[in-house]
Amino acid sequence: MAVHTTLPYRFFLSIALLSITAVSEPTDLTTELVSLRSSSESGVIRLNDVSKFITSVATPRPYSLIIFFNSIDLNSNPLQNFRREFGFVSASFIANNNNRSDVTNKLFFCEIDSSDSESFHRFGIQSLPQICLVDPSMENLRHHERGMMEEADVDGTAESVAEFVESRTKLTVGPIHRPPLLSKTQIGVIASLIAISAPFLIKKFLKGETFLHDSRFWQYGAVLVYFFSVSGTMHNIINSIPMYLRDPEDSNRLVFFYEEPEIQLGAEALSVGLLYTGVGLLLAYVTDALVRVRNVNEQRVAMVLVMVVSFLAVKRVVYLNNWKTGYQIQMYWPSSWQ
């Protein structure tokens, strides 16, 4: 009788222990993730074991992982700058939801380096940068495409990552907290220097010996205003136009000129603005300085050089316009020349 009584007891005890283990394992993993996050300065976890926190855990998991795929060996400044922006999102998410473990423990920011080739292969990562959100219900990593951040949204800013996180997880990241440009010590030193030099600067200003009284300062300033005007800098700032894009086929290659009329990168605008400014300065030289040269031969040589350089600059602008828009500028010659 003792044997028959003990067997059912042991059977139900085993079932209970398995149930407790199955329930407590995700909780233990969450605790471990919290511990790993607290040991990181920005809260980004270096994920070295994908199977432990993803594939070996029954779905739905009590947490989501947003993973930044990085390559330290790549030595790419744009990639590392994006990684730093990703860290700002992680730190801001923790700071804005402080003392709310019910929120912060639902999402963990992670990083996988290219040295972990097995993880890269599991996620099918072939180019960088890539960001993937592993939600609680994702069972097979081969279906990771649904959690990948769209390439068009990867613009290298923390705001784009925060928008992606909020749209997919329904969690609030909050405002992005970036470190100040100057530390309190640097601000104190600058304030002290200003306070010490203020009497001397005021004295020079009253005597008319500052750069504000120098006409060359205003000349250079006028050239800069002209350059920023013809290069469309204000338009680029208002619309947050990127200076360049990454080649989708080769992440190490940067694209500065984009062959589409709908998109104009910052590098394109600055290049064309530089050509315009060069032609404008040459015209200013001809009308203001060259006319004062007494030697006629020198005037002629300088005028020919100005015309050649201006022609090449304008020709380059026309070429870029034709290449980008496909619109050919028609030339209209006098009827007597035809």
GROMACS .gro file of N, CA and C in nm, residues 6 15 19 21-22 24 33 68 73 81 83 113 116 143 149 179 199 206 210 226 262 264 271 296 305 329:
model
   78
    6THR      N    1   0.281   0.616  -0.258
    6THR     CA    2   0.397   0.702  -0.283
    6THR      C    3   0.409   0.738  -0.431
   15ILE      N    4   0.530   1.687  -1.134
   15ILE     CA    5   0.455   1.781  -1.219
   15ILE      C    6   0.461   1.922  -1.161
   19SER      N    7   0.633   2.257  -1.323
   19SER     CA    8   0.553   2.376  -1.346
   19SER      C    9   0.618   2.498  -1.284
   21THR      N   10   0.934   2.535  -1.216
   21THR     CA   11   1.056   2.568  -1.291
   21THR      C   12   1.023   2.641  -1.418
   22ALA      N   13   0.918   2.595  -1.489
   22ALA     CA   14   0.881   2.659  -1.614
   22ALA      C   15   0.834   2.801  -1.593
   24SER      N   16   0.924   2.997  -1.327
   24SER     CA   17   1.026   3.081  -1.267
   24SER      C   18   1.141   3.110  -1.362
   33LEU      N   19   1.868   3.978  -1.700
   33LEU     CA   20   1.875   4.088  -1.796
   33LEU      C   21   1.882   4.223  -1.725
   68PHE      N   22   2.071   4.582  -3.161
   68PHE     CA   23   2.151   4.660  -3.256
   68PHE      C   24   2.266   4.572  -3.302
   73ASP      N   25   3.503   4.588  -3.533
   73ASP     CA   26   3.618   4.576  -3.622
   73ASP      C   27   3.600   4.655  -3.751
   81ASN      N   28   2.859   5.606  -3.465
   81ASN     CA   29   2.776   5.720  -3.423
   81ASN      C   30   2.631   5.675  -3.403
   83ARG      N   31   2.545   5.373  -3.324
   83ARG     CA   32   2.547   5.292  -3.202
   83ARG      C   33   2.539   5.382  -3.078
  113ASP      N   34   2.763   4.179  -3.171
  113ASP     CA   35   2.875   4.217  -3.256
  113ASP      C   36   2.896   4.113  -3.367
  116ASP      N   37   3.024   3.752  -3.331
  116ASP     CA   38   2.931   3.641  -3.304
  116ASP      C   39   2.865   3.603  -3.437
  143HIS      N   40   1.194   3.422  -3.898
  143HIS     CA   41   1.085   3.515  -3.925
  143HIS      C   42   1.117   3.653  -3.869
  149MET      N   43   1.388   4.691  -3.848
  149MET     CA   44   1.363   4.832  -3.875
  149MET      C   45   1.382   4.858  -4.023
  179PRO      N   46   2.414   6.384  -2.355
  179PRO     CA   47   2.507   6.452  -2.264
  179PRO      C   48   2.532   6.594  -2.311
  199PRO      N   49   3.631   9.362  -1.925
  199PRO     CA   50   3.676   9.503  -1.923
  199PRO      C   51   3.764   9.538  -2.043
  206LEU      N   52   3.494  10.032  -2.746
  206LEU     CA   53   3.473  10.177  -2.742
  206LEU      C   54   3.577  10.250  -2.827
  210THR      N   55   3.784   9.643  -3.250
  210THR     CA   56   3.739   9.503  -3.253
  210THR      C   57   3.715   9.460  -3.397
  226TYR      N   58   2.581   8.452  -4.869
  226TYR     CA   59   2.552   8.418  -5.008
  226TYR      C   60   2.568   8.268  -5.032
  262GLU      N   61   1.373   6.363  -5.666
  262GLU     CA   62   1.296   6.386  -5.544
  262GLU      C   63   1.383   6.404  -5.420
  264GLN      N   64   1.754   6.541  -5.263
  264GLN     CA   65   1.879   6.614  -5.279
  264GLN      C   66   1.952   6.613  -5.145
  271SER      N   67   2.798   7.136  -5.265
  271SER     CA   68   2.886   7.136  -5.383
  271SER      C   69   2.840   7.237  -5.487
  296VAL      N   70   4.677   9.672  -6.951
  296VAL     CA   71   4.568   9.614  -7.031
  296VAL      C   72   4.590   9.466  -7.056
  305LEU      N   73   4.094   8.402  -6.800
  305LEU     CA   74   4.094   8.299  -6.696
  305LEU      C   75   3.961   8.297  -6.621
  329ILE      N   76   1.902   7.094  -7.087
  329ILE     CA   77   1.888   7.237  -7.110
  329ILE      C   78   1.916   7.267  -7.257
   0.00000   0.00000   0.00000
